[in-house]
mmCIF file of C-alpha atoms in Angstrom:
data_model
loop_
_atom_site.group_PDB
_atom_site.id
_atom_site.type_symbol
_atom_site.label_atom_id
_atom_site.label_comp_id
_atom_site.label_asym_id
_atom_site.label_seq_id
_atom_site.Cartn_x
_atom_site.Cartn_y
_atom_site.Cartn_z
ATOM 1 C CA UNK A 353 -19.489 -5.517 -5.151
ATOM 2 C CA UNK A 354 -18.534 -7.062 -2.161
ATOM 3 C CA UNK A 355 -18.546 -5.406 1.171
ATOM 4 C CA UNK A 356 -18.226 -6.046 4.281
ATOM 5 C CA UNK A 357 -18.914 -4.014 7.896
ATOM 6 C CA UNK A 358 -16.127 -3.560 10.643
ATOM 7 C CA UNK A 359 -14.968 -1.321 13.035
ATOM 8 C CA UNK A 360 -17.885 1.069 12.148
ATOM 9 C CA UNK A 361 -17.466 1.599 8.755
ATOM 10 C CA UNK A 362 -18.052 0.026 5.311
ATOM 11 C CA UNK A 363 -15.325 -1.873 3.496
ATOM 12 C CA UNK A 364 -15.201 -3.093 -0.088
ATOM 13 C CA UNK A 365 -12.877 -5.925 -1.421
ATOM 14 C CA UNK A 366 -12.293 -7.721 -4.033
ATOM 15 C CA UNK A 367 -11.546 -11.356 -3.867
ATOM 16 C CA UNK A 368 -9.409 -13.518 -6.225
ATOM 17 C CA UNK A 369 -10.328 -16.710 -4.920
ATOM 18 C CA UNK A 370 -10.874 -19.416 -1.951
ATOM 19 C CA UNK A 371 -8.161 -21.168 -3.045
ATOM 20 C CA UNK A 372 -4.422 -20.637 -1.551
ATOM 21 C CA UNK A 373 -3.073 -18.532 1.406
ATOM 22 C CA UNK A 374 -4.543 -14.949 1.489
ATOM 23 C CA UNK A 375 -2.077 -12.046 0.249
ATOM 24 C CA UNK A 376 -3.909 -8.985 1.085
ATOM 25 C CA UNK A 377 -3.359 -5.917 -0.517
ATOM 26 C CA UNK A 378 -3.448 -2.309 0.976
ATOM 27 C CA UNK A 379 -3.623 0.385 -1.544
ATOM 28 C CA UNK A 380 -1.706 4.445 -1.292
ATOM 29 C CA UNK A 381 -3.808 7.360 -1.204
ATOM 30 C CA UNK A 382 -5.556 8.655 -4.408
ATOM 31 C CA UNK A 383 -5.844 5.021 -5.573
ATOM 32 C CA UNK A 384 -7.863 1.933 -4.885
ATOM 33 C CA UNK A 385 -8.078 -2.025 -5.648
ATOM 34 C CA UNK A 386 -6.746 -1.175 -9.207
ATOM 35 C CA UNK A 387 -3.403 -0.060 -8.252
ATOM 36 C CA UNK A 388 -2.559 -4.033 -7.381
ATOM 37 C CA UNK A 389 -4.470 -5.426 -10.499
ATOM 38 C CA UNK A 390 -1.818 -6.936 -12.189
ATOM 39 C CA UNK A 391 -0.468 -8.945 -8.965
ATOM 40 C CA UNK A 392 -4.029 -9.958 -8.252
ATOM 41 C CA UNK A 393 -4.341 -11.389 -11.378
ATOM 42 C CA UNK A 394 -1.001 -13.010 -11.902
ATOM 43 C CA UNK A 395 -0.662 -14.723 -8.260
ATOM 44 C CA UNK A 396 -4.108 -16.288 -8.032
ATOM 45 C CA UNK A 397 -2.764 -19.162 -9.741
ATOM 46 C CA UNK A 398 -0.953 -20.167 -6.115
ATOM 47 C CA UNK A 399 -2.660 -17.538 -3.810
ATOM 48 C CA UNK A 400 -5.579 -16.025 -2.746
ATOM 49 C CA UNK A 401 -5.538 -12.733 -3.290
ATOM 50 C CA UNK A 402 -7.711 -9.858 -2.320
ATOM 51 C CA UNK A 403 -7.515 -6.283 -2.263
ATOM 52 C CA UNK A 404 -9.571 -4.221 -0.476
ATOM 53 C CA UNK A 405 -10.120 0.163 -0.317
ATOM 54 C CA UNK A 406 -9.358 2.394 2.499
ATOM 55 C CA UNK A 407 -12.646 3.660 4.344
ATOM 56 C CA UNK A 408 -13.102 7.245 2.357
ATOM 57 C CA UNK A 409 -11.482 5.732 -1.066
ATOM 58 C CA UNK A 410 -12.320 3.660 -3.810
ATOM 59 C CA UNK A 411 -15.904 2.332 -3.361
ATOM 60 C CA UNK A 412 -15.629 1.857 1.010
ATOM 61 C CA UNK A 413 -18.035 4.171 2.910
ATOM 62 C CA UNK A 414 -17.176 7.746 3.921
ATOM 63 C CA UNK A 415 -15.652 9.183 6.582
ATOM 64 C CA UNK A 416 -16.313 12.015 8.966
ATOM 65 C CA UNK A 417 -14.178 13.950 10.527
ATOM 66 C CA UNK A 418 -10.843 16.044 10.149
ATOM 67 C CA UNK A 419 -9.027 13.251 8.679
ATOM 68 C CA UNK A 420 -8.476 9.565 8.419
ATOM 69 C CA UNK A 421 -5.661 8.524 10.475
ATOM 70 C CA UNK A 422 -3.162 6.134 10.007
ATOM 71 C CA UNK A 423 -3.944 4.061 13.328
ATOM 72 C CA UNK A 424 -7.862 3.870 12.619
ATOM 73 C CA UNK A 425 -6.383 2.403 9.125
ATOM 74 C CA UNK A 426 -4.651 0.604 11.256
ATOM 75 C CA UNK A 427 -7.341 -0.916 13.188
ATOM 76 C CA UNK A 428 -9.549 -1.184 9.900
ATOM 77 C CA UNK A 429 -6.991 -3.691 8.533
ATOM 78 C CA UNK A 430 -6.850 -5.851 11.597
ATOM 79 C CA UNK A 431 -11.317 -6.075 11.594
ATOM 80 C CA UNK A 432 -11.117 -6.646 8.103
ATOM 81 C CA UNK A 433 -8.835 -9.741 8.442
ATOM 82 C CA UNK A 434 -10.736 -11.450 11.540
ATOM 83 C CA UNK A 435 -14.385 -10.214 9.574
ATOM 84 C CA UNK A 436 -13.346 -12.355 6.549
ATOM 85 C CA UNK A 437 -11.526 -15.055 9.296
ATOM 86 C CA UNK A 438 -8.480 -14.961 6.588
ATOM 87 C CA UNK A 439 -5.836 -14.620 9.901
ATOM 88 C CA UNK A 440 -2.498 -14.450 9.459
ATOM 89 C CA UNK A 441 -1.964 -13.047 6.496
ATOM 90 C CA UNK A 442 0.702 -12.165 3.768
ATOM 91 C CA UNK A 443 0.319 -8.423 3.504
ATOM 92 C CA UNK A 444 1.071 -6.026 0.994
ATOM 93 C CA UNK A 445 0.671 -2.441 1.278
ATOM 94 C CA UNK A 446 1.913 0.339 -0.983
ATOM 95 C CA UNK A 447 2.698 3.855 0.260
ATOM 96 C CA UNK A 448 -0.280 4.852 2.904
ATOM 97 C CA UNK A 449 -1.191 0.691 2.560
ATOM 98 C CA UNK A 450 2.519 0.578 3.703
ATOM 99 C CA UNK A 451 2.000 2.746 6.799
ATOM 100 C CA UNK A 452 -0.748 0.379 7.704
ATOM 101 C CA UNK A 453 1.210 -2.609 7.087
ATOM 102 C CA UNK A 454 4.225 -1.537 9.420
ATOM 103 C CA UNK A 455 1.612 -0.781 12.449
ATOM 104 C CA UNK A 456 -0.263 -3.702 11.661
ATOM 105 C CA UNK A 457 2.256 -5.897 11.676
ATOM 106 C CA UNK A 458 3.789 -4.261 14.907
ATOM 107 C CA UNK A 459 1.022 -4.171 16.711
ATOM 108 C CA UNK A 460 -0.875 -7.218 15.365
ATOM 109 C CA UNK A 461 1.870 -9.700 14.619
ATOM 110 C CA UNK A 462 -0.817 -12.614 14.886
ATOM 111 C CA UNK A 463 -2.630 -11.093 11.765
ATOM 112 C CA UNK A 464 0.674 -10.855 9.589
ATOM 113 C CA UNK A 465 2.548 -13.868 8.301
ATOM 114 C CA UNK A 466 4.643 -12.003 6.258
ATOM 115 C CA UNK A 467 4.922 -8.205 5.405
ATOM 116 C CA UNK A 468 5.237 -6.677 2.013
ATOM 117 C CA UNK A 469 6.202 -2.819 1.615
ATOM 118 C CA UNK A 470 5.739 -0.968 -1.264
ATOM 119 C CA UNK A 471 7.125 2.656 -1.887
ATOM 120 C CA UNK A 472 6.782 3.937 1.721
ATOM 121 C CA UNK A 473 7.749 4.967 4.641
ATOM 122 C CA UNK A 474 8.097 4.668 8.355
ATOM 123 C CA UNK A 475 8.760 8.380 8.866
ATOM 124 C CA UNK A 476 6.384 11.565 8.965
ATOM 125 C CA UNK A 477 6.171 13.646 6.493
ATOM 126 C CA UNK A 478 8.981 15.424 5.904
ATOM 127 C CA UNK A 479 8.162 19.446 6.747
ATOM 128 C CA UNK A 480 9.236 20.909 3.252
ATOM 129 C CA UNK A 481 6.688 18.999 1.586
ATOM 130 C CA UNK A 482 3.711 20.264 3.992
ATOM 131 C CA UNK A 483 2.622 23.174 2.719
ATOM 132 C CA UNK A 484 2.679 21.902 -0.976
ATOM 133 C CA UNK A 485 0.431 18.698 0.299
ATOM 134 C CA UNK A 486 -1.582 21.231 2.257
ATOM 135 C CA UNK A 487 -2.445 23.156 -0.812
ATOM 136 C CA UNK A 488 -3.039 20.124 -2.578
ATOM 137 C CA UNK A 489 -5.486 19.175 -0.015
ATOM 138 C CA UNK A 490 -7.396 22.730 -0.224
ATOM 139 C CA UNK A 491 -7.378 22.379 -3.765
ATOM 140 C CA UNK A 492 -8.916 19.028 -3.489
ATOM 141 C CA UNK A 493 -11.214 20.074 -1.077
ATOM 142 C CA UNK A 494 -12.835 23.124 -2.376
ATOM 143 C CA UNK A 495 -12.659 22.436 -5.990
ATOM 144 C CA UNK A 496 -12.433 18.921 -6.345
ATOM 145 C CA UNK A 497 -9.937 15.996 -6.920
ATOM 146 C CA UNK A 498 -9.565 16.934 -10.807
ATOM 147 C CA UNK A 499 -7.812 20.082 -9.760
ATOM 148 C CA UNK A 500 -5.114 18.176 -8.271
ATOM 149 C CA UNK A 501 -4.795 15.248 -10.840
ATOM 150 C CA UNK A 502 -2.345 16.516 -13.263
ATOM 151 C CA UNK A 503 -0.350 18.472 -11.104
ATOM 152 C CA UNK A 504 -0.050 15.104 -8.820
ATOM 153 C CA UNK A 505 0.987 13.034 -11.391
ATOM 154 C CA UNK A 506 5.018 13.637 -11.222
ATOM 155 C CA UNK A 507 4.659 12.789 -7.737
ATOM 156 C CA UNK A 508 2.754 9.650 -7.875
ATOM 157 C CA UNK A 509 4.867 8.265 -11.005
ATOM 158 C CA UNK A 510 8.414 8.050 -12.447
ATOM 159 C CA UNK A 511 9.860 9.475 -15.438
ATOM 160 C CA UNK A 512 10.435 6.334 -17.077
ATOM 161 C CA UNK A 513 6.297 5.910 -17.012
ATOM 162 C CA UNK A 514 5.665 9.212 -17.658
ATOM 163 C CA UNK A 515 7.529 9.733 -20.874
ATOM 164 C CA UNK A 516 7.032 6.832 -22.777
ATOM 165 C CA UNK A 517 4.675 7.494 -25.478
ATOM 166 C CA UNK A 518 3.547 4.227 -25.595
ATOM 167 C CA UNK A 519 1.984 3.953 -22.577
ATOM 168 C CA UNK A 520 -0.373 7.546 -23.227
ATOM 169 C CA UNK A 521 -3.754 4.927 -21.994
ATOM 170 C CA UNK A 522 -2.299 3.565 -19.129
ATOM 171 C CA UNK A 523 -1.246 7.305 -17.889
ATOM 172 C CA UNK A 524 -4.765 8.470 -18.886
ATOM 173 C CA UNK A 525 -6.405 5.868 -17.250
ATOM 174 C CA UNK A 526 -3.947 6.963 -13.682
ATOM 175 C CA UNK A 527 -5.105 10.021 -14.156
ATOM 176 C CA UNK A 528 -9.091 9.338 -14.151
ATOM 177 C CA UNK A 529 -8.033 7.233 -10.429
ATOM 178 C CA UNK A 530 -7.287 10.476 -8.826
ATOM 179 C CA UNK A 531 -9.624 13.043 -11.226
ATOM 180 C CA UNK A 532 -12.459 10.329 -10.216
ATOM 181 C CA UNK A 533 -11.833 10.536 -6.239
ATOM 182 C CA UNK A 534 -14.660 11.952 -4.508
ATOM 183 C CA UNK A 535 -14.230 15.480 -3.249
ATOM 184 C CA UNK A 536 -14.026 14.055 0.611
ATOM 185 C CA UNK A 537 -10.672 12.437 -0.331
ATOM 186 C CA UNK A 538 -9.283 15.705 1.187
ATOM 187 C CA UNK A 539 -9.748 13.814 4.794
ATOM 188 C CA UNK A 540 -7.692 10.462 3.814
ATOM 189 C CA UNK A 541 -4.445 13.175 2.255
ATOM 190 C CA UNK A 542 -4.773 15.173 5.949
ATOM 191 C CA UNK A 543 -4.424 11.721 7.231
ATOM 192 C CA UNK A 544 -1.301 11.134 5.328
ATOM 193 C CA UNK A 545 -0.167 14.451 5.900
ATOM 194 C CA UNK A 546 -0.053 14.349 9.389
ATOM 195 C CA UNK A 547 0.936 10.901 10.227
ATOM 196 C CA UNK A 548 3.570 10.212 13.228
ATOM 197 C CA UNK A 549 6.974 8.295 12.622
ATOM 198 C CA UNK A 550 6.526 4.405 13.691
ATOM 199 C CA UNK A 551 10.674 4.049 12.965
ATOM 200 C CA UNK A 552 10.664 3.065 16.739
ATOM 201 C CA UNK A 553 7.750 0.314 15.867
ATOM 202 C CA UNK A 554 9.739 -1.577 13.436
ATOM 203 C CA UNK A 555 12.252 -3.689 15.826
ATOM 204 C CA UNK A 556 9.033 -5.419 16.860
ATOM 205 C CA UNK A 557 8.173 -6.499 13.296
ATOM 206 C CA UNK A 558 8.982 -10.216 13.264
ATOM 207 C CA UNK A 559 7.429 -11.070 10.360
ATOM 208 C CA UNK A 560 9.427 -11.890 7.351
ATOM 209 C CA UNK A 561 9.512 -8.169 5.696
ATOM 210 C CA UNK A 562 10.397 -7.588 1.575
ATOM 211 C CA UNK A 563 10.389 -3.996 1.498
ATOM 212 C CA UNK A 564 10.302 -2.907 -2.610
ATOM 213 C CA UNK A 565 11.015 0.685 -3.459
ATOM 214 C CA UNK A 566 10.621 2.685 -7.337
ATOM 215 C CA UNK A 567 14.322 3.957 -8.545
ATOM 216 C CA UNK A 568 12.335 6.742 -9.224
ATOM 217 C CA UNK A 569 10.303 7.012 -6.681
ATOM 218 C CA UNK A 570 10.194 10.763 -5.518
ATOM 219 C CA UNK A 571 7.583 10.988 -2.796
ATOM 220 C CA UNK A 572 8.793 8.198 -0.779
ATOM 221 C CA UNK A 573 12.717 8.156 -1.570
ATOM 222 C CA UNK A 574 15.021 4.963 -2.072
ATOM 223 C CA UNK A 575 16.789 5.834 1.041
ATOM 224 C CA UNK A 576 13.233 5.771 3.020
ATOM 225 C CA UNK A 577 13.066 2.030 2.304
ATOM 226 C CA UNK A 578 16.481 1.491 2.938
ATOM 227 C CA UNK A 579 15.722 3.193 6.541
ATOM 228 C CA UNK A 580 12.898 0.515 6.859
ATOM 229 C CA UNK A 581 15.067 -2.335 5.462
ATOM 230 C CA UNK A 582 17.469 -1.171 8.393
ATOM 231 C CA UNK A 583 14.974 -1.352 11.145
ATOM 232 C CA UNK A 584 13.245 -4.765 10.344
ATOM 233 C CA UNK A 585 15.746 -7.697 11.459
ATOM 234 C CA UNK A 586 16.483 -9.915 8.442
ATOM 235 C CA UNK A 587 14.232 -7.434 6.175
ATOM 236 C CA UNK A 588 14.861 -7.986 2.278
ATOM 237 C CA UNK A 589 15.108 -4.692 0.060
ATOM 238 C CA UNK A 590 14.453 -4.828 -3.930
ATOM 239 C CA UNK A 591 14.636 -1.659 -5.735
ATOM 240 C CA UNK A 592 12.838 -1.755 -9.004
ATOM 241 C CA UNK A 593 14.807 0.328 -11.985
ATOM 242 C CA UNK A 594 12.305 2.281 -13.974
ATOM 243 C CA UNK A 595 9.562 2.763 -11.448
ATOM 244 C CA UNK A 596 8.045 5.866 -9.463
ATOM 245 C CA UNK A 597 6.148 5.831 -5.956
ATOM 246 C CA UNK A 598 3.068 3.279 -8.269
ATOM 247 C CA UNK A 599 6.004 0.654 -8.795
ATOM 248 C CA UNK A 600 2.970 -1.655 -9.033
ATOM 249 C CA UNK A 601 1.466 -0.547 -11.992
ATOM 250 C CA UNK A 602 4.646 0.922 -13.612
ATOM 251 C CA UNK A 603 6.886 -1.697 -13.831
ATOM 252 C CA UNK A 604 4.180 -4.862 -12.628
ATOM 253 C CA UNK A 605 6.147 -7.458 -13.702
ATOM 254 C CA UNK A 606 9.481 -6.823 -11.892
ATOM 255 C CA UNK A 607 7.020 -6.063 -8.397
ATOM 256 C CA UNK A 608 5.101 -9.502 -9.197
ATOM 257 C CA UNK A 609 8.387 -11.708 -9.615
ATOM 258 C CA UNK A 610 9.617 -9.922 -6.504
ATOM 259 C CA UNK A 611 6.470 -10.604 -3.998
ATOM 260 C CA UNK A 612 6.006 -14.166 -5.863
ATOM 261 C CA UNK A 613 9.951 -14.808 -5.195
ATOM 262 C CA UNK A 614 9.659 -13.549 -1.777
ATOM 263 C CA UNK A 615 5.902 -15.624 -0.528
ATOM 264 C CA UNK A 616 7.611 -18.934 -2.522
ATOM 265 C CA UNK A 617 11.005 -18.336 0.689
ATOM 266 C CA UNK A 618 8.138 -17.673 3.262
ATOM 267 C CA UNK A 619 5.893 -20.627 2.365
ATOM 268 C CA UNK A 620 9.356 -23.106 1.991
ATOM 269 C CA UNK A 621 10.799 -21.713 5.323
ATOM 270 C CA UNK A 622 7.533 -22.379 7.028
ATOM 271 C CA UNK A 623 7.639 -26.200 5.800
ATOM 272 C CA UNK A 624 11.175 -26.308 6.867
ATOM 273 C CA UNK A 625 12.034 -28.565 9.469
ATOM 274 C CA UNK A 626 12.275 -27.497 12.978
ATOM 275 C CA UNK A 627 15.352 -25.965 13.259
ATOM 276 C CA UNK A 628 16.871 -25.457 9.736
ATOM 277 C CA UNK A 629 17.327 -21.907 9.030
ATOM 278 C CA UNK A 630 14.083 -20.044 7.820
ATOM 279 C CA UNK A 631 14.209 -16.873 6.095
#
């Protein structure tokens, strides 16, 4: 299990390999390293990728406080890349991995060769959905994660996934990721819940951006991405049909052609010539 100690905290990743240039993946709340399984295993052919888990998720240290923000995510990201000297990076983040990605890559643009964005979003939350999430949260924190996991499951995933009856496992085994969180998660969903809009951030973003957004996707809405798209100059936007706000595990293969698609343009634009046209 490796792990490795930055910015005062305990980090574990998982790494797919010395070989290729480093695509590192930022998981959503509730989850961990498992929610980008399938791309880590289908682009270490080429790439090296690793995944690592938020500080207060998956098998990272703890966290005290009233929450983990989205900036000391932020700044978690950035040690983790210079700790493991994998600088600049392709990164991918999905939903709260996303909110990292956008300040990281704003604010770090050394660290971030190119910027993948999963099901996310550059605004807060939206003030309808507050209380809900806050109950959630109280839930979570006084009775456990397990009290939560059923009831969050229409929100993390689409209908497509949802109602297949083939894939009964593959929901149970979604369900055990957030039953199985420990009971401090409640301090990473504050976190989420009271994030600030970086919408004003994203004009500095000059890495090549594929943002990649669930059809179905009902916590972070199409039209979120499409905001995002918007913002980041020469941005490219893939919507993937039959996929909720875990487009990575839902419909993997569609997510893994578009990121391999995307890093294959990056990689030939950087070889390019100086001045031919890069992506």
């Amino acid at each position: 299990m490796p792990m490795i100690s930055v910015n005062g905290t305990r980090l574990h990743y998982e790494d797919g390999g010395p070989g290729g240039e480093p695509v590192l993946f930022s998981h959503g709340l509730l989850w961990n390293t498992s929610l980008f399984a399938p791309q880590m295993a289908s682009l270490s052919d080429r790439y090296r990728p690793i995944a690592y888990d938020h500080r207060g998720q998956g098998q990272s240290a703890d966290h005290d406080g009233p929450e983990i923000g989205m900036d000391l995510l932020t700044e978690d990201a950035a040690a983790l890349i210079s700790g493991l000297n994998l600088g600049p990076v392709h990164f991918c983040g999905l939903s709260m991995g996303g909110f990292v990605g956008m300040r990281l890559a704003a604010r770090y643009p050394d660290l971030v060769r190119s910027l993948i964005l999963c099901d996310t979003s550059a605004e807060a939350e939206v003030s309808e959905n507050r209380p809900r999430y806050r109950l959630l949260c109280a839930l979570s924190r006084w009775l456990g994660p397990r009290m939560i996991a059923a009831r969050v499951m229409p929100i993390m995933h689409g209908r497509t996934a949802l109602s297949d009856p083939a894939r009964g496992a593959e929901r149970a085994f979604w369900l055990a990721q957030v039953a199985g969180n420990r009971r401090s998660i409640w301090r990473a969903i504050n976190g989420v819940i009271n994030r600030a809009a970086v919408i004003d951030e994203l004009p500095r973003i000059t890495a090549p951006t594929l943002v990649i957004v669930g059809e179905e996707d009902v916590a972070t809405r199409p039209e979120k991405s499409e905001r995002i798209a918007k913002a980041i100059a020469g941005a490219r936007l893939v919507r993937i049909p039959g996929a909720g706000h875990s487009s990575t595990v839902e419909q993997p293969a569609a997510v893994t052609a578009a990121i391999r698609e995307f890093l294959e343009d990056v990689t030939a634009a950087g070889e390019r010539p100086e001045g031919q046209q890069v992506l």
